[in-house]
PDB file of C-alpha atoms in Angstrom:
ATOM      1  CA  ASP S 278     -27.386  18.295  33.383  1.00 55.00           C
ATOM      2  CA  THR S 279     -26.458  17.857  29.862  1.00 77.00           C
ATOM      3  CA  GLY S 280     -23.827  14.935  29.996  1.00 91.00           C
ATOM      4  CA  VAL S 281     -20.508  15.282  28.410  1.00 95.00           C
ATOM      5  CA  SER S 282     -20.270  15.766  24.650  1.00 95.00           C
ATOM      6  CA  GLN S 283     -17.527  15.273  22.104  1.00 97.00           C
ATOM      7  CA  ASP S 284     -17.125  16.706  18.390  1.00 97.00           C
ATOM      8  CA  PRO S 285     -16.929  15.270  15.704  1.00 97.00           C
ATOM      9  CA  ARG S 286     -18.679  11.965  16.712  1.00 95.00           C
ATOM     10  CA  HIS S 287     -16.849  10.589  13.117  1.00 96.00           C
ATOM     11  CA  LYS S 288     -13.390  11.817  11.790  1.00 97.00           C
ATOM     12  CA  ILE S 289     -12.230  10.438   8.964  1.00 98.00           C
ATOM     13  CA  THR S 290      -8.483  11.838   7.805  1.00 98.00           C
ATOM     14  CA  LYS S 291      -4.910  11.116   5.850  1.00 97.00           C
ATOM     15  CA  ARG S 292      -1.532   9.522   7.720  1.00 97.00           C
ATOM     16  CA  GLY S 293      -0.092  12.523   7.918  1.00 97.00           C
ATOM     17  CA  GLN S 294      -2.541  15.413   8.844  1.00 98.00           C
ATOM     18  CA  ASN S 295      -3.384  17.081  11.738  1.00 98.00           C
ATOM     19  CA  VAL S 296      -6.209  16.229  13.468  1.00 98.00           C
ATOM     20  CA  THR S 297      -8.097  18.249  17.037  1.00 98.00           C
ATOM     21  CA  PHE S 298     -10.997  16.935  18.705  1.00 98.00           C
ATOM     22  CA  ARG S 299     -12.868  18.544  21.805  1.00 98.00           C
ATOM     23  CA  CYS S 300     -14.510  17.438  24.904  1.00 98.00           C
ATOM     24  CA  ASP S 301     -17.100  20.123  26.681  1.00 97.00           C
ATOM     25  CA  PRO S 302     -17.299  18.683  30.384  1.00 96.00           C
ATOM     26  CA  ILE S 303     -20.561  17.903  32.743  1.00 93.00           C
ATOM     27  CA  SER S 304     -21.203  21.594  34.039  1.00 90.00           C
ATOM     28  CA  GLU S 305     -18.918  22.117  37.068  1.00 85.00           C
ATOM     29  CA  HIS S 306     -16.524  18.836  36.813  1.00 91.00           C
ATOM     30  CA  ASN S 307     -13.431  19.544  37.409  1.00 92.00           C
ATOM     31  CA  ARG S 308     -11.273  16.873  36.246  1.00 94.00           C
ATOM     32  CA  LEU S 309     -11.662  15.579  32.630  1.00 96.00           C
ATOM     33  CA  TYR S 310      -9.969  12.783  31.138  1.00 96.00           C
ATOM     34  CA  TRP S 311      -9.256  11.219  28.033  1.00 97.00           C
ATOM     35  CA  TYR S 312      -9.068   7.715  27.062  1.00 96.00           C
ATOM     36  CA  ARG S 313      -8.199   6.031  24.010  1.00 96.00           C
ATOM     37  CA  GLN S 314      -9.788   2.782  22.548  1.00 95.00           C
ATOM     38  CA  THR S 315      -8.896   0.139  20.149  1.00 94.00           C
ATOM     39  CA  LEU S 316     -11.055  -2.387  18.539  1.00 89.00           C
ATOM     40  CA  GLY S 317     -11.626  -4.934  20.545  1.00 86.00           C
ATOM     41  CA  GLN S 318     -10.131  -3.633  23.705  1.00 90.00           C
ATOM     42  CA  GLY S 319     -11.251  -1.464  26.513  1.00 93.00           C
ATOM     43  CA  PRO S 320     -10.746   1.903  27.307  1.00 94.00           C
ATOM     44  CA  GLU S 321      -7.350   3.186  28.030  1.00 95.00           C
ATOM     45  CA  PHE S 322      -5.801   5.881  30.233  1.00 94.00           C
ATOM     46  CA  LEU S 323      -4.542   8.889  28.351  1.00 96.00           C
ATOM     47  CA  THR S 324      -4.411  12.189  30.392  1.00 96.00           C
ATOM     48  CA  TYR S 325      -6.371  13.991  32.782  1.00 95.00           C
ATOM     49  CA  PHE S 326      -6.831  17.589  34.158  1.00 95.00           C
ATOM     50  CA  GLN S 327      -7.716  19.410  37.049  1.00 93.00           C
ATOM     51  CA  ASN S 328      -9.408  22.486  36.091  1.00 93.00           C
ATOM     52  CA  GLU S 329      -6.874  24.144  33.397  1.00 93.00           C
ATOM     53  CA  ALA S 330      -3.617  21.861  35.119  1.00 94.00           C
ATOM     54  CA  GLN S 331      -2.856  18.911  33.139  1.00 94.00           C
ATOM     55  CA  LEU S 332      -1.211  16.499  36.108  1.00 93.00           C
ATOM     56  CA  GLU S 333      -0.444  13.051  34.375  1.00 91.00           C
ATOM     57  CA  LYS S 334      -0.031  11.970  30.697  1.00 92.00           C
ATOM     58  CA  SER S 335       0.664   8.797  30.110  1.00 91.00           C
ATOM     59  CA  ARG S 336       3.468   6.969  28.153  1.00 88.00           C
ATOM     60  CA  LEU S 337       0.879   6.240  25.175  1.00 83.00           C
ATOM     61  CA  LEU S 338       0.896   9.995  25.009  1.00 86.00           C
ATOM     62  CA  SER S 339       3.935  10.510  22.573  1.00 89.00           C
ATOM     63  CA  ASP S 340       4.910  13.650  21.646  1.00 93.00           C
ATOM     64  CA  ARG S 341       2.417  13.677  18.591  1.00 96.00           C
ATOM     65  CA  PHE S 342      -0.334  14.201  20.754  1.00 96.00           C
ATOM     66  CA  SER S 343      -0.927  17.436  23.111  1.00 96.00           C
ATOM     67  CA  ALA S 344      -4.309  17.937  24.941  1.00 96.00           C
ATOM     68  CA  GLU S 345      -5.296  21.024  26.326  1.00 96.00           C
ATOM     69  CA  ARG S 346      -7.884  22.990  28.927  1.00 96.00           C
ATOM     70  CA  PRO S 347      -6.663  26.514  28.511  1.00 91.00           C
ATOM     71  CA  LYS S 348     -10.051  27.838  30.582  1.00 87.00           C
ATOM     72  CA  GLY S 349     -10.885  24.524  32.765  1.00 86.00           C
ATOM     73  CA  SER S 350     -13.679  24.101  30.891  1.00 91.00           C
ATOM     74  CA  PHE S 351     -13.490  22.377  27.674  1.00 96.00           C
ATOM     75  CA  SER S 352     -10.383  20.489  26.456  1.00 97.00           C
ATOM     76  CA  THR S 353      -9.021  19.683  22.634  1.00 98.00           C
ATOM     77  CA  LEU S 354      -6.542  16.707  21.950  1.00 98.00           C
ATOM     78  CA  GLU S 355      -4.618  16.983  19.031  1.00 97.00           C
ATOM     79  CA  ILE S 356      -2.611  14.946  17.004  1.00 97.00           C
ATOM     80  CA  GLN S 357      -0.169  15.783  14.950  1.00 97.00           C
ATOM     81  CA  ARG S 358       1.456  13.692  11.835  1.00 97.00           C
ATOM     82  CA  THR S 359      -1.754  10.481  12.518  1.00 97.00           C
ATOM     83  CA  GLU S 360      -0.267   7.339  11.320  1.00 96.00           C
ATOM     84  CA  GLN S 361      -2.662   4.297  11.252  1.00 96.00           C
ATOM     85  CA  GLY S 362      -2.012   3.391  14.107  1.00 95.00           C
ATOM     86  CA  ASP S 363      -3.822   6.148  15.612  1.00 96.00           C
ATOM     87  CA  SER S 364      -7.824   4.976  14.317  1.00 97.00           C
ATOM     88  CA  ALA S 365      -9.156   4.288  17.336  1.00 96.00           C
ATOM     89  CA  MET S 366     -12.162   5.614  19.429  1.00 96.00           C
ATOM     90  CA  TYR S 367     -11.164   8.471  21.687  1.00 97.00           C
ATOM     91  CA  LEU S 368     -13.420   9.009  24.664  1.00 97.00           C
ATOM     92  CA  CYS S 369     -13.617  12.156  27.598  1.00 97.00           C
ATOM     93  CA  ALA S 370     -14.533  11.687  30.625  1.00 96.00           C
ATOM     94  CA  SER S 371     -15.470  14.280  33.672  1.00 94.00           C
ATOM     95  CA  ARG S 372     -16.091  14.034  37.182  1.00 91.00           C
ATOM     96  CA  PRO S 373     -16.273  16.504  39.526  1.00 85.00           C
ATOM     97  CA  THR S 374     -13.501  16.838  42.782  1.00 78.00           C
ATOM     98  CA  SER S 375     -15.474  15.199  45.452  1.00 73.00           C
ATOM     99  CA  ARG S 376     -14.896  11.917  46.824  1.00 65.00           C
ATOM    100  CA  GLN S 377     -17.408  10.910  44.257  1.00 65.00           C
ATOM    101  CA  GLU S 378     -15.571   8.617  41.960  1.00 73.00           C
ATOM    102  CA  THR S 379     -17.966   8.032  38.535  1.00 85.00           C
ATOM    103  CA  GLN S 380     -16.503   9.472  35.993  1.00 91.00           C
ATOM    104  CA  TYR S 381     -19.056  10.153  33.166  1.00 92.00           C
ATOM    105  CA  PHE S 382     -18.523   9.215  29.668  1.00 94.00           C
ATOM    106  CA  GLY S 383     -19.146  10.806  26.097  1.00 95.00           C
ATOM    107  CA  PRO S 384     -20.190   9.401  23.161  1.00 94.00           C
ATOM    108  CA  GLY S 385     -16.046   9.284  21.702  1.00 95.00           C
ATOM    109  CA  THR S 386     -14.687  10.427  18.275  1.00 97.00           C
ATOM    110  CA  ARG S 387     -14.133   7.547  16.193  1.00 96.00           C
ATOM    111  CA  LEU S 388     -11.103   8.254  13.793  1.00 98.00           C
ATOM    112  CA  LEU S 389      -9.695   6.169  10.731  1.00 97.00           C
ATOM    113  CA  VAL S 390      -6.630   7.388   9.463  1.00 97.00           C
ATOM    114  CA  LEU S 391      -6.042   6.215   5.800  1.00 96.00           C
TER     115      LEU S 391
ATOM    116  CA  ALA N 126       0.960  -2.523  37.934  1.00 68.00           C
ATOM    117  CA  GLN N 127      -2.581  -2.718  38.448  1.00 78.00           C
ATOM    118  CA  THR N 128      -4.758  -4.900  35.769  1.00 90.00           C
ATOM    119  CA  VAL N 129      -8.265  -6.376  35.314  1.00 95.00           C
ATOM    120  CA  THR N 130      -8.659  -9.507  33.839  1.00 96.00           C
ATOM    121  CA  GLN N 131     -12.068 -10.898  31.821  1.00 97.00           C
ATOM    122  CA  SER N 132     -11.860 -13.859  31.003  1.00 95.00           C
ATOM    123  CA  GLN N 133     -14.846 -14.163  29.071  1.00 96.00           C
ATOM    124  CA  PRO N 134     -14.880 -12.695  25.882  1.00 95.00           C
ATOM    125  CA  GLU N 135     -18.376 -13.250  24.737  1.00 97.00           C
ATOM    126  CA  MET N 136     -21.520 -14.866  27.045  1.00 97.00           C
ATOM    127  CA  SER N 137     -24.899 -15.358  25.581  1.00 97.00           C
ATOM    128  CA  VAL N 138     -28.119 -15.254  27.606  1.00 97.00           C
ATOM    129  CA  GLN N 139     -32.152 -16.735  26.966  1.00 97.00           C
ATOM    130  CA  GLU N 140     -34.181 -12.809  27.951  1.00 97.00           C
ATOM    131  CA  ALA N 141     -35.305 -13.260  31.384  1.00 97.00           C
ATOM    132  CA  GLU N 142     -32.247 -15.287  32.616  1.00 97.00           C
ATOM    133  CA  THR N 143     -30.292 -14.536  34.389  1.00 98.00           C
ATOM    134  CA  VAL N 144     -26.506 -14.204  34.015  1.00 98.00           C
ATOM    135  CA  THR N 145     -22.967 -14.006  35.409  1.00 98.00           C
ATOM    136  CA  LEU N 146     -19.884 -12.273  34.195  1.00 98.00           C
ATOM    137  CA  SER N 147     -16.540 -12.800  35.542  1.00 98.00           C
ATOM    138  CA  CYS N 148     -13.710 -10.440  36.415  1.00 98.00           C
ATOM    139  CA  THR N 149     -10.335 -10.536  38.748  1.00 97.00           C
ATOM    140  CA  TYR N 150      -8.478  -7.851  39.438  1.00 96.00           C
ATOM    141  CA  ASP N 151      -4.844  -7.283  40.792  1.00 93.00           C
ATOM    142  CA  THR N 152      -3.601  -4.526  43.322  1.00 87.00           C
ATOM    143  CA  SER N 153      -1.578  -3.079  45.906  1.00 83.00           C
ATOM    144  CA  GLU N 154      -4.022  -1.092  47.219  1.00 82.00           C
ATOM    145  CA  SER N 155      -6.060  -1.161  50.379  1.00 79.00           C
ATOM    146  CA  ASP N 156      -8.763   1.240  49.258  1.00 82.00           C
ATOM    147  CA  TYR N 157     -10.273   0.907  45.849  1.00 88.00           C
ATOM    148  CA  TYR N 158     -12.928   0.927  43.901  1.00 90.00           C
ATOM    149  CA  LEU N 159     -14.167  -1.039  41.712  1.00 94.00           C
ATOM    150  CA  PHE N 160     -16.911  -1.044  38.516  1.00 95.00           C
ATOM    151  CA  TRP N 161     -18.831  -2.399  36.181  1.00 97.00           C
ATOM    152  CA  TYR N 162     -19.295  -0.446  32.625  1.00 96.00           C
ATOM    153  CA  LYS N 163     -21.871  -1.160  29.988  1.00 96.00           C
ATOM    154  CA  GLN N 164     -21.044   0.118  26.494  1.00 94.00           C
ATOM    155  CA  PRO N 165     -23.703  -0.758  24.505  1.00 91.00           C
ATOM    156  CA  PRO N 166     -23.164  -0.722  20.213  1.00 85.00           C
ATOM    157  CA  SER N 167     -23.004   2.519  18.833  1.00 77.00           C
ATOM    158  CA  ARG N 168     -23.315   4.355  22.832  1.00 80.00           C
ATOM    159  CA  GLN N 169     -21.617   5.599  24.787  1.00 87.00           C
ATOM    160  CA  MET N 170     -20.184   4.148  28.347  1.00 91.00           C
ATOM    161  CA  ILE N 171     -22.426   4.011  31.153  1.00 93.00           C
ATOM    162  CA  LEU N 172     -21.645   3.363  34.533  1.00 94.00           C
ATOM    163  CA  VAL N 173     -23.838   0.193  35.980  1.00 96.00           C
ATOM    164  CA  ILE N 174     -22.219  -0.356  39.326  1.00 96.00           C
ATOM    165  CA  ARG N 175     -19.526   0.278  41.820  1.00 94.00           C
ATOM    166  CA  GLN N 176     -18.471  -1.209  44.493  1.00 94.00           C
ATOM    167  CA  GLU N 177     -16.022   0.363  46.990  1.00 90.00           C
ATOM    168  CA  ALA N 178     -13.807  -1.992  48.465  1.00 89.00           C
ATOM    169  CA  TYR N 179     -13.454  -1.221  51.958  1.00 88.00           C
ATOM    170  CA  LYS N 180     -17.573  -1.855  51.960  1.00 87.00           C
ATOM    171  CA  GLN N 181     -18.133  -5.394  52.596  1.00 84.00           C
ATOM    172  CA  GLN N 182     -21.368  -5.304  51.847  1.00 91.00           C
ATOM    173  CA  ASN N 183     -22.256  -6.245  47.587  1.00 94.00           C
ATOM    174  CA  ALA N 184     -23.874  -3.510  45.763  1.00 93.00           C
ATOM    175  CA  THR N 185     -26.913  -3.716  44.152  1.00 94.00           C
ATOM    176  CA  GLU N 186     -28.595  -1.792  41.672  1.00 93.00           C
ATOM    177  CA  ASN N 187     -32.249  -2.751  40.567  1.00 95.00           C
ATOM    178  CA  ARG N 188     -31.506  -6.094  38.545  1.00 97.00           C
ATOM    179  CA  PHE N 189     -27.735  -5.719  38.711  1.00 97.00           C
ATOM    180  CA  SER N 190     -25.607  -6.957  41.695  1.00 97.00           C
ATOM    181  CA  VAL N 191     -21.770  -7.747  41.940  1.00 97.00           C
ATOM    182  CA  ASN N 192     -20.485 -10.492  44.393  1.00 97.00           C
ATOM    183  CA  PHE N 193     -17.105  -8.920  45.380  1.00 96.00           C
ATOM    184  CA  GLN N 194     -14.312 -11.259  47.183  1.00 94.00           C
ATOM    185  CA  LYS N 195     -11.876  -9.138  48.401  1.00 92.00           C
ATOM    186  CA  ALA N 196      -9.648 -11.909  49.229  1.00 92.00           C
ATOM    187  CA  ALA N 197      -9.715 -13.855  46.113  1.00 94.00           C
ATOM    188  CA  LYS N 198      -9.525 -10.410  44.314  1.00 94.00           C
ATOM    189  CA  SER N 199     -12.729 -11.239  42.254  1.00 96.00           C
ATOM    190  CA  PHE N 200     -15.509  -9.129  41.400  1.00 97.00           C
ATOM    191  CA  SER N 201     -18.445 -11.046  39.248  1.00 98.00           C
ATOM    192  CA  LEU N 202     -21.759  -9.105  38.193  1.00 98.00           C
ATOM    193  CA  LYS N 203     -25.009 -10.815  37.786  1.00 98.00           C
ATOM    194  CA  ILE N 204     -27.609  -9.677  35.677  1.00 98.00           C
ATOM    195  CA  SER N 205     -31.077 -10.882  36.427  1.00 98.00           C
ATOM    196  CA  ASP N 206     -34.434 -11.302  34.563  1.00 97.00           C
ATOM    197  CA  SER N 207     -32.021 -10.372  31.553  1.00 97.00           C
ATOM    198  CA  GLN N 208     -33.898  -8.050  28.870  1.00 97.00           C
ATOM    199  CA  LEU N 209     -33.262  -7.096  25.385  1.00 96.00           C
ATOM    200  CA  GLY N 210     -31.598  -4.041  26.459  1.00 95.00           C
ATOM    201  CA  ASP N 211     -29.211  -5.533  28.077  1.00 97.00           C
ATOM    202  CA  ALA N 212     -26.807  -6.671  25.394  1.00 96.00           C
ATOM    203  CA  ALA N 213     -23.624  -4.382  24.921  1.00 97.00           C
ATOM    204  CA  MET N 214     -19.615  -4.712  25.622  1.00 96.00           C
ATOM    205  CA  TYR N 215     -19.353  -5.093  29.789  1.00 98.00           C
ATOM    206  CA  PHE N 216     -16.150  -3.520  30.852  1.00 97.00           C
ATOM    207  CA  CYS N 217     -14.758  -4.657  34.337  1.00 97.00           C
ATOM    208  CA  ALA N 218     -12.371  -1.813  35.869  1.00 95.00           C
ATOM    209  CA  SER N 219     -10.597  -0.662  38.921  1.00 93.00           C
ATOM    210  CA  LYS N 220      -9.498   2.999  39.545  1.00 87.00           C
ATOM    211  CA  ARG N 221      -5.581   3.062  40.695  1.00 75.00           C
ATOM    212  CA  ASP N 222      -4.648   7.093  41.102  1.00 78.00           C
ATOM    213  CA  ASP N 223      -7.252   8.705  39.584  1.00 82.00           C
ATOM    214  CA  LYS N 224      -7.295   6.670  36.685  1.00 86.00           C
ATOM    215  CA  ILE N 225      -9.232   3.622  35.105  1.00 91.00           C
ATOM    216  CA  ILE N 226      -8.254   0.781  34.672  1.00 93.00           C
ATOM    217  CA  PHE N 227     -10.141  -1.687  32.154  1.00 95.00           C
ATOM    218  CA  GLY N 228     -10.444  -5.044  31.331  1.00 96.00           C
ATOM    219  CA  LYS N 229     -10.543  -6.548  27.559  1.00 95.00           C
ATOM    220  CA  GLY N 230     -14.535  -6.462  28.366  1.00 96.00           C
ATOM    221  CA  THR N 231     -17.260  -9.227  27.580  1.00 97.00           C
ATOM    222  CA  ARG N 232     -19.881  -8.540  24.852  1.00 97.00           C
ATOM    223  CA  LEU N 233     -23.196 -10.252  26.023  1.00 97.00           C
ATOM    224  CA  HIS N 234     -26.144 -11.114  23.681  1.00 97.00           C
ATOM    225  CA  ILE N 235     -29.470 -11.882  24.546  1.00 97.00           C
ATOM    226  CA  LEU N 236     -31.560 -14.589  22.822  1.00 96.00           C
ATOM    227  CA  PRO N 237     -34.839 -13.536  22.567  1.00 92.00           C
TER     228      PRO N 237
END
Protein backbone atom coordinates (compact mmCIF):
# COMPACT_ATOMS: atom_id res chain seq x y z
CA ASP A 1 0.00 0.00 0.00
CA THR A 2 1.88 3.03 -1.30
CA GLY A 3 -0.42 5.77 -0.05
CA VAL A 4 -1.87 8.74 -1.91
CA SER A 5 0.63 10.43 -4.21
CA GLN A 6 0.48 13.85 -5.82
CA ASP A 7 2.49 15.41 -8.61
CA PRO A 8 4.09 17.89 -8.76
CA ARG A 9 4.87 18.67 -5.15
CA HIS A 10 5.60 22.31 -5.96
CA LYS A 11 4.54 24.55 -8.82
CA ILE A 12 5.44 28.17 -9.51
CA THR A 13 3.58 29.85 -12.32
CA LYS A 14 2.85 33.30 -13.64
CA ARG A 15 -0.57 34.85 -13.37
CA GLY A 16 -2.72 33.91 -16.33
CA GLN A 17 -1.08 30.56 -17.00
CA ASN A 18 -2.85 27.21 -16.77
CA VAL A 19 -1.68 24.52 -14.37
CA THR A 20 -2.63 20.89 -13.89
CA PHE A 21 -2.10 18.71 -10.85
CA ARG A 22 -2.34 14.94 -10.61
CA CYS A 23 -3.45 12.72 -7.75
CA ASP A 24 -3.04 8.95 -7.55
CA PRO A 25 -5.24 7.51 -4.80
CA ILE A 26 -4.63 4.39 -2.80
CA SER A 27 -5.36 1.38 -4.96
CA GLU A 28 -9.01 0.31 -4.89
CA HIS A 29 -10.16 3.48 -3.13
CA ASN A 30 -13.32 4.44 -4.96
CA ARG A 31 -13.69 7.90 -3.48
CA LEU A 32 -11.28 10.72 -4.23
CA TYR A 33 -11.37 14.23 -2.78
CA TRP A 34 -9.69 17.54 -3.51
CA TYR A 35 -9.15 20.18 -0.83
CA ARG A 36 -7.43 23.56 -0.83
CA GLN A 37 -5.42 24.84 2.10
CA THR A 38 -4.31 28.45 2.32
CA LEU A 39 -1.64 29.65 4.72
CA GLY A 40 -2.74 29.48 8.34
CA GLN A 41 -6.04 27.82 7.56
CA GLY A 42 -7.46 24.34 7.62
CA PRO A 43 -8.17 22.56 4.34
CA GLU A 44 -11.41 23.43 2.54
CA PHE A 45 -13.35 20.97 0.44
CA LEU A 46 -13.35 21.52 -3.34
CA THR A 47 -14.84 18.44 -4.98
CA TYR A 48 -15.05 14.67 -4.83
CA PHE A 49 -15.50 11.62 -7.04
CA GLN A 50 -17.05 8.22 -6.68
CA ASN A 51 -15.09 6.24 -9.27
CA GLU A 52 -15.24 8.44 -12.40
CA ALA A 53 -18.37 10.36 -11.37
CA GLN A 54 -17.92 13.82 -9.89
CA LEU A 55 -20.55 13.90 -7.16
CA GLU A 56 -20.19 17.34 -5.64
CA LYS A 57 -18.42 20.63 -6.23
CA SER A 58 -17.93 23.39 -3.69
CA ARG A 59 -18.82 27.01 -4.36
CA LEU A 60 -15.06 27.57 -4.00
CA LEU A 61 -14.58 25.78 -7.31
CA SER A 62 -14.97 28.61 -9.79
CA ASP A 63 -15.39 28.12 -13.53
CA ARG A 64 -11.62 28.32 -13.91
CA PHE A 65 -11.25 25.06 -12.00
CA SER A 66 -11.99 21.67 -13.47
CA ALA A 67 -11.39 18.22 -12.07
CA GLU A 68 -11.56 14.87 -13.79
CA ARG A 69 -11.15 11.23 -12.95
CA PRO A 70 -11.60 9.65 -16.37
CA LYS A 71 -10.99 5.99 -15.57
CA GLY A 72 -11.87 6.03 -11.92
CA SER A 73 -8.25 5.80 -10.88
CA PHE A 74 -6.05 8.93 -10.89
CA SER A 75 -7.53 12.41 -10.93
CA THR A 76 -6.41 15.75 -12.35
CA LEU A 77 -7.22 19.24 -11.15
CA GLU A 78 -6.73 22.01 -13.69
CA ILE A 79 -6.74 25.72 -12.97
CA GLN A 80 -7.08 27.99 -15.96
CA ARG A 81 -5.94 31.61 -16.07
CA THR A 82 -4.40 31.40 -12.63
CA GLU A 83 -4.72 34.32 -10.22
CA GLN A 84 -2.57 35.23 -7.23
CA GLY A 85 -5.43 34.20 -4.97
CA ASP A 86 -5.08 30.63 -6.24
CA SER A 87 -1.78 30.31 -4.38
CA ALA A 88 -2.35 27.52 -1.87
CA MET A 89 -1.66 23.90 -1.05
CA TYR A 90 -3.91 21.55 -3.02
CA LEU A 91 -4.54 18.32 -1.15
CA CYS A 92 -5.92 15.07 -2.46
CA ALA A 93 -7.44 12.36 -0.29
CA SER A 94 -9.03 8.98 -0.91
CA ARG A 95 -11.02 6.33 0.89
CA PRO A 96 -12.87 3.12 0.08
CA THR A 97 -16.67 3.18 -0.14
CA SER A 98 -17.16 0.91 2.82
CA ARG A 99 -18.52 2.50 5.98
CA GLN A 100 -14.92 3.21 6.94
CA GLU A 101 -14.87 6.96 7.21
CA THR A 102 -11.20 7.84 7.26
CA GLN A 103 -9.83 9.84 4.36
CA TYR A 104 -6.14 9.34 3.63
CA PHE A 105 -4.33 12.42 2.46
CA GLY A 106 -1.52 12.88 -0.03
CA PRO A 107 1.45 15.22 0.51
CA GLY A 108 -0.16 18.02 -1.46
CA THR A 109 0.88 20.28 -4.34
CA ARG A 110 1.98 23.73 -3.28
CA LEU A 111 1.09 26.33 -5.90
CA LEU A 112 2.58 29.80 -6.03
CA VAL A 113 1.16 32.23 -8.56
CA LEU A 114 3.41 35.23 -9.24
CA ALA B 1 -23.76 25.25 8.28
CA GLN B 2 -21.46 22.83 10.02
CA THR B 3 -18.55 24.54 11.73
CA VAL B 4 -15.49 23.52 13.70
CA THR B 5 -13.80 25.98 16.04
CA GLN B 6 -10.33 25.73 17.50
CA SER B 7 -9.75 28.64 19.84
CA GLN B 8 -6.04 28.06 20.49
CA PRO B 9 -3.89 29.12 17.51
CA GLU B 10 -0.70 27.98 19.26
CA MET B 11 0.26 25.96 22.30
CA SER B 12 3.49 24.82 23.88
CA VAL B 13 4.20 21.90 26.16
CA GLN B 14 7.29 20.58 27.85
CA GLU B 15 8.55 17.25 26.56
CA ALA B 16 7.04 14.33 28.54
CA GLU B 17 4.21 16.49 29.83
CA THR B 18 0.51 16.32 28.95
CA VAL B 19 -1.33 18.85 26.80
CA THR B 20 -4.97 19.26 25.82
CA LEU B 21 -6.10 20.88 22.59
CA SER B 22 -9.63 22.27 22.52
CA CYS B 23 -12.27 22.00 19.83
CA THR B 24 -15.95 22.79 19.59
CA TYR B 25 -18.22 21.98 16.69
CA ASP B 26 -21.70 22.63 15.51
CA THR B 27 -23.85 20.15 13.65
CA SER B 28 -27.52 19.38 13.19
CA GLU B 29 -26.86 15.74 12.34
CA SER B 30 -27.51 12.99 14.85
CA ASP B 31 -24.92 10.55 13.52
CA TYR B 32 -21.54 12.00 12.68
CA TYR B 33 -17.81 11.50 12.97
CA LEU B 34 -15.17 13.69 14.53
CA PHE B 35 -11.46 13.57 13.83
CA TRP B 36 -8.14 14.96 14.91
CA TYR B 37 -5.58 15.21 12.11
CA LYS B 38 -1.89 16.02 12.50
CA GLN B 39 0.08 17.94 9.87
CA PRO B 40 3.83 18.06 10.62
CA PRO B 41 5.86 20.83 8.95
CA SER B 42 6.16 20.14 5.21
CA ARG B 43 4.66 16.69 5.65
CA GLN B 44 1.33 15.21 4.87
CA MET B 45 -1.80 15.16 6.97
CA ILE B 46 -2.33 12.00 8.97
CA LEU B 47 -5.24 10.86 11.09
CA VAL B 48 -4.53 10.86 14.81
CA ILE B 49 -7.83 9.70 16.21
CA ARG B 50 -11.47 9.28 15.24
CA GLN B 51 -14.68 9.37 17.27
CA GLU B 52 -18.07 8.11 16.21
CA ALA B 53 -20.79 10.25 17.77
CA TYR B 54 -23.05 7.33 18.65
CA LYS B 55 -20.31 5.78 20.78
CA GLN B 56 -20.27 7.13 24.31
CA GLN B 57 -16.82 5.80 25.06
CA ASN B 58 -14.00 8.21 24.35
CA ALA B 59 -11.57 7.06 21.66
CA THR B 60 -7.99 6.30 22.61
CA GLU B 61 -4.92 5.63 20.46
CA ASN B 62 -1.80 5.01 22.52
CA ARG B 63 -0.76 8.41 23.95
CA PHE B 64 -3.68 10.20 22.29
CA SER B 65 -7.17 10.33 23.75
CA VAL B 66 -10.22 12.50 23.34
CA ASN B 67 -12.78 13.97 25.69
CA PHE B 68 -16.01 13.88 23.72
CA GLN B 69 -18.82 15.87 25.31
CA LYS B 70 -21.74 15.43 22.93
CA ALA B 71 -24.20 17.71 24.67
CA ALA B 72 -21.65 20.50 24.85
CA LYS B 73 -20.42 19.77 21.31
CA SER B 74 -16.88 19.64 22.57
CA PHE B 75 -14.11 17.36 21.31
CA SER B 76 -10.73 17.93 22.93
CA LEU B 77 -7.51 16.01 22.27
CA LYS B 78 -5.19 15.00 25.07
CA ILE B 79 -1.61 14.10 24.29
CA SER B 80 0.20 12.33 27.11
CA ASP B 81 3.97 12.02 27.49
CA SER B 82 4.55 14.59 24.74
CA GLN B 83 7.42 13.82 22.37
CA LEU B 84 9.42 16.04 20.03
CA GLY B 85 7.79 14.26 17.08
CA ASP B 86 4.39 15.50 18.22
CA ALA B 87 5.25 19.02 17.08
CA ALA B 88 2.81 19.83 14.29
CA MET B 89 -0.40 21.59 13.33
CA TYR B 90 -3.38 19.75 14.74
CA PHE B 91 -6.72 20.06 13.02
CA CYS B 92 -10.03 19.16 14.56
CA ALA B 93 -12.55 18.09 11.96
CA SER B 94 -16.05 16.78 11.49
CA LYS B 95 -17.64 14.89 8.63
CA ARG B 96 -20.66 16.37 6.88
CA ASP B 97 -22.17 14.32 4.07
CA ASP B 98 -18.96 12.94 2.61
CA LYS B 99 -16.83 16.02 3.20
CA ILE B 100 -14.49 16.81 6.03
CA ILE B 101 -14.90 20.22 7.64
CA PHE B 102 -11.69 21.37 9.30
CA GLY B 103 -11.01 23.90 12.02
CA LYS B 104 -8.26 26.47 11.61
CA GLY B 105 -5.77 24.38 13.52
CA THR B 106 -3.61 24.62 16.61
CA ARG B 107 0.15 24.73 16.21
CA LEU B 108 1.75 22.63 18.94
CA HIS B 109 5.33 23.29 20.02
CA ILE B 110 7.23 20.75 22.10
CA LEU B 111 9.84 22.26 24.38
CA PRO B 112 12.87 20.04 25.08
